[in-house]
XYZ file of C-alpha atoms in Angstrom:
256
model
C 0.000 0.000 0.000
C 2.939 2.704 0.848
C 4.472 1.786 -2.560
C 0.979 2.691 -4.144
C 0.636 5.928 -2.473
C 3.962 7.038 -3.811
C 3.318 5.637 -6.790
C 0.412 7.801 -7.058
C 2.287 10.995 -5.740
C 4.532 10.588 -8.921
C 1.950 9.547 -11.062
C -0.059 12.619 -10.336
C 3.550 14.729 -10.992
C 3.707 13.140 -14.083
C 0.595 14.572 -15.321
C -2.258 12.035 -14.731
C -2.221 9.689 -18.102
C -5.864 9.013 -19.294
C -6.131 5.010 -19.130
C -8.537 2.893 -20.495
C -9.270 -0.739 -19.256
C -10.550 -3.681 -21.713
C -10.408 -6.913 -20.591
C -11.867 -10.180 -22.746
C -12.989 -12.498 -19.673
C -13.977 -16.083 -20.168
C -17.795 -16.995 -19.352
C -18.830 -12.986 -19.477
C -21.431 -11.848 -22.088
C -19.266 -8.810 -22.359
C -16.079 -6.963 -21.753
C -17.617 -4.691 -19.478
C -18.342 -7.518 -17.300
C -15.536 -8.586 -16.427
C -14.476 -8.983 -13.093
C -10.708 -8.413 -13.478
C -11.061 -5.192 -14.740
C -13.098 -4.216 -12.103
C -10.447 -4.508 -9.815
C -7.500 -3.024 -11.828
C -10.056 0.179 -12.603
C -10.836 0.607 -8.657
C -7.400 0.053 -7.577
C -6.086 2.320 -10.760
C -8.988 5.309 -9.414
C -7.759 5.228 -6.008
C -4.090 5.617 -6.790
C -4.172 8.851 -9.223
C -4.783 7.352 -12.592
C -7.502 8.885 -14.889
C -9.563 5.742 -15.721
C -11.605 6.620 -18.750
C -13.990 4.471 -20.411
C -13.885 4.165 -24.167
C -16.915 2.067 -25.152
C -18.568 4.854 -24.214
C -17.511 7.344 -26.859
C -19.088 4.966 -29.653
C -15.500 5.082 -31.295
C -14.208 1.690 -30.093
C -16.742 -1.496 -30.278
C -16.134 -4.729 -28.334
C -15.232 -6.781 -31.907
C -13.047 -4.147 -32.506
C -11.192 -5.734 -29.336
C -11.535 -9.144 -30.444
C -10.474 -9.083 -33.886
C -7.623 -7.274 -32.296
C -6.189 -9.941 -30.529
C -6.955 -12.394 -33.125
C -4.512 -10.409 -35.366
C -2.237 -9.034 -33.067
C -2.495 -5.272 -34.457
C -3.871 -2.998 -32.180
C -3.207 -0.019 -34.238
C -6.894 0.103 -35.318
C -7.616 1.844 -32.164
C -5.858 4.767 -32.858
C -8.834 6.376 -35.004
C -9.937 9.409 -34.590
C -8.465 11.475 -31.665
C -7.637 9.081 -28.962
C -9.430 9.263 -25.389
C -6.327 8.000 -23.587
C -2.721 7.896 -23.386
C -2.354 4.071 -22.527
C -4.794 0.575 -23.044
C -4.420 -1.999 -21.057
C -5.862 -4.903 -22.901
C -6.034 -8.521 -21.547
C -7.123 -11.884 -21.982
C -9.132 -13.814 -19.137
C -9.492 -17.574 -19.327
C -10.369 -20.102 -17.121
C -7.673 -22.988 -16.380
C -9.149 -25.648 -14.326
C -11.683 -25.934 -12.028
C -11.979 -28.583 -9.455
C -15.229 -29.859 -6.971
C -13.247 -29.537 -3.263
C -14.060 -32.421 -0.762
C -14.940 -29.146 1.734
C -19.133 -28.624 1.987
C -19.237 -29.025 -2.125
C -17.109 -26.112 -2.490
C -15.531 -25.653 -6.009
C -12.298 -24.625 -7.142
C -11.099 -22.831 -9.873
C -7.660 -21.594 -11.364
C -7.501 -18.633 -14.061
C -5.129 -16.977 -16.374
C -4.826 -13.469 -16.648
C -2.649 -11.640 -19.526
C -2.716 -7.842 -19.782
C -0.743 -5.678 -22.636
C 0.371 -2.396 -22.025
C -0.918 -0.620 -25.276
C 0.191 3.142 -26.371
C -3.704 4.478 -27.547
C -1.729 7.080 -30.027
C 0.198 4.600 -32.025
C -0.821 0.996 -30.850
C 2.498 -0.478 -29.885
C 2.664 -2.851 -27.378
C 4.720 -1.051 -24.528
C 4.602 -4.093 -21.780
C 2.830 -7.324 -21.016
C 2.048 -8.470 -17.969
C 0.455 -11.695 -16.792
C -0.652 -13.861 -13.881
C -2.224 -17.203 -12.612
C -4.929 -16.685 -9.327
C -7.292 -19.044 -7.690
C -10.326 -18.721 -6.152
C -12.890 -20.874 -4.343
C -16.803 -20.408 -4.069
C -20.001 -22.722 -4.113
C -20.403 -23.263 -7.127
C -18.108 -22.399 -10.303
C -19.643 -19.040 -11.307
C -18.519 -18.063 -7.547
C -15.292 -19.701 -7.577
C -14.643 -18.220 -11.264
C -15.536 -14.750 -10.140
C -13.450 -14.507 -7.315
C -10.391 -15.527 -9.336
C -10.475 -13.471 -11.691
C -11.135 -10.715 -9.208
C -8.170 -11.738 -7.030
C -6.116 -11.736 -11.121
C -7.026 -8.952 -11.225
C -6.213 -7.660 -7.637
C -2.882 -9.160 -8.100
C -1.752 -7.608 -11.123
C -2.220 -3.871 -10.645
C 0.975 -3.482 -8.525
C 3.441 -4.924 -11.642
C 1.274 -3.010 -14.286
C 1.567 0.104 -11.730
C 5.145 -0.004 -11.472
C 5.447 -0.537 -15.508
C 3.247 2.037 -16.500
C 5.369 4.540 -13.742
C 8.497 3.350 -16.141
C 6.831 4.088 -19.341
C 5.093 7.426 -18.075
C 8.421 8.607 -16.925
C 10.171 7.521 -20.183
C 7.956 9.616 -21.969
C 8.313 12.620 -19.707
C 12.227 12.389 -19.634
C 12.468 12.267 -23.029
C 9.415 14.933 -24.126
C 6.079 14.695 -24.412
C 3.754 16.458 -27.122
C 1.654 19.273 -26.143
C -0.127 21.998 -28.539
C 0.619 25.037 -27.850
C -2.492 27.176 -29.626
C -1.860 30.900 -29.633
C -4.254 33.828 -30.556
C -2.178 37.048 -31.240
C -2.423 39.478 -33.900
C 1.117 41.461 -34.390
C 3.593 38.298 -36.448
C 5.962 40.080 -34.877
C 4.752 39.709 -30.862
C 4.729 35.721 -31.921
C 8.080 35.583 -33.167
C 9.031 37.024 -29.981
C 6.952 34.813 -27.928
C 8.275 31.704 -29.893
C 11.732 32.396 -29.464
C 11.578 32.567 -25.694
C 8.488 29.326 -24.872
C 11.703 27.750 -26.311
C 14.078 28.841 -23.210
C 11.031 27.751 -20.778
C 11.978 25.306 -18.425
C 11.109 21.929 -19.453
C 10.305 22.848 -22.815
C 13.189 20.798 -25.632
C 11.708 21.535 -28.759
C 9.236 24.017 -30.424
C 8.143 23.322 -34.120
C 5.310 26.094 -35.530
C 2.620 23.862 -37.170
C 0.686 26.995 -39.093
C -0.021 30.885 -38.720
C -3.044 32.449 -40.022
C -5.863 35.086 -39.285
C -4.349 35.830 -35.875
C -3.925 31.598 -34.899
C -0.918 29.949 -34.530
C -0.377 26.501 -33.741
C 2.964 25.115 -31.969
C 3.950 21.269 -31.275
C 6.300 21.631 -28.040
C 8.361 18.573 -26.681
C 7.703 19.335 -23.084
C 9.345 17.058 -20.148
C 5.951 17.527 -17.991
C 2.081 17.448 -18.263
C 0.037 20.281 -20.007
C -0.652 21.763 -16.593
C 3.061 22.067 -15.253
C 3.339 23.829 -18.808
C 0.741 26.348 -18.153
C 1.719 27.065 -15.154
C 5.430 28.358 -15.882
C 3.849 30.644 -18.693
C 1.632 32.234 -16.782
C 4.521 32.816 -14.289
C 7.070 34.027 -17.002
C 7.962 37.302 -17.661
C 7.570 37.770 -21.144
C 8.764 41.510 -21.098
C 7.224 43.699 -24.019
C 4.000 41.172 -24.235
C 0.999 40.368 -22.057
C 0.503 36.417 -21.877
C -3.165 34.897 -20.422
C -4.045 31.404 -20.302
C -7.403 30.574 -21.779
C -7.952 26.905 -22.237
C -6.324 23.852 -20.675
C -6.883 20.516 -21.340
C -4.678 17.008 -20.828
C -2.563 17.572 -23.833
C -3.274 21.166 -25.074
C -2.588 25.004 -23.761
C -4.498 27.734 -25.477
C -2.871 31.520 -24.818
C -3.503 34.813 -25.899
C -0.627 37.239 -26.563
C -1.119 40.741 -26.246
């Protein structure tokens, strides 16, 4: 539990990555079902993850997650603009069960395999997986509460591995739009040459410029938050900079 709390501490440094939860569990009707991911989402809520759900959205359907894992490309999740940073996509099946010579109690033994998924290009980052057991009075029980206790068991590993691949990304830059509403060229030439000496910041590329818009793609070693933050603490001398939108992976500004 301590190692979860900090865990979460950094995590929430980090920036909070969106994650989404899909798990394929023998003997449910559907994905949403499952018990495993239950867990992992509960555990993954309490400990400063942003658990998002994206069945809901209508862009991602449950044979889209089957015929997945039947071809091993997960890239056709990337559609669209993606509603998380990371999947975590397993596999659920029952291994044995067994009738126990204690009051007609039953058995049963499960298999739980979850891949670490990045939602923007559909590389596997990490794979993680797990045998659990659990006993109940009849096999529905016994199934349940093993692939609850899977999937119990598995969110410290897939914690710590995420924490690695988070950080990774962090260390190394992560991409953040940087939308800017200013109409003197000459203020935003100004203003892009020093968001490029911001803390944090290791790259600035200007996607377009028109009508007053610009668009920037920073590499940024921090979330979207930290990055607001330091502008609207910077002195930016001969220019007036507000914040006016936030969200996980874009900053609007206005320069005046």
């Amino acid at each position: 539990k301590n190692d979860l709390d900090a865990l979460r501490i950094l995590i929430e440094s980090m920036g909070n990555p969106r994650i989404v939860v899909i798990i394929n569990e023998e003997g449910q009707e559907t994905m949403r079902g499952s018990f495993a991911s239950q867990q992992i989402i509960k555990t993954f809520s309490m400990n400063g993850f942003s658990v998002v759900d994206l069945f809901s959205t209508g862009i991602l359907k449950e044979k889209d997650v089957l015929n997945a894992f039947k071809e091993g490309d997960f890239s056709g999740f990337c559609r669209g603009e993606p509603q998380a940073d990371i999947l975590m996509i397993g596999k659920g099946g029952v291994e044995n069960v067994t009738n126990l010579d204690i009051d007609g109690l039953v058995g049963c033994i499960v298999h739980l395999d979850i891949k670490v998924v990045s939602a923007k290009t559909g590389k596997i980052l990490a794979e993680k997986c797990l045998d659990a057991n659990g006993v109940g009075a009849n096999k529905t029980s016994a199934c349940k509460n093993a692939f609850s206790k899977a999937g119990e068991n598995i969110c410290e590993p897939l914690t710590d591995e995420i924490t690695k691949i988070w950080g990774n990304s962090l260390l190394n830059g992560r991409d953040i739009l940087l939308e800017v509403s200013v109409e003197d060229y000459l203020k935003l030439r100004n203003f892009q040459r020093r968001i490029g000496y911001l803390f944090g910041v290791k790259q600035v590329n200007q996607q377009y410029y028109k009508n007053g818009k610009a668009v920037f793609l920073l590499k940024f070693t921090g979330s979207s938050q930290t990055l607001a933050d330091i502008i609207s603490t910077t002195y930016f001398m001969d220019v007036k900079v507000e914040i006016i939108e936030l969200s996980s992976d874009r900053v609007k500004v206005a320069v005046k």
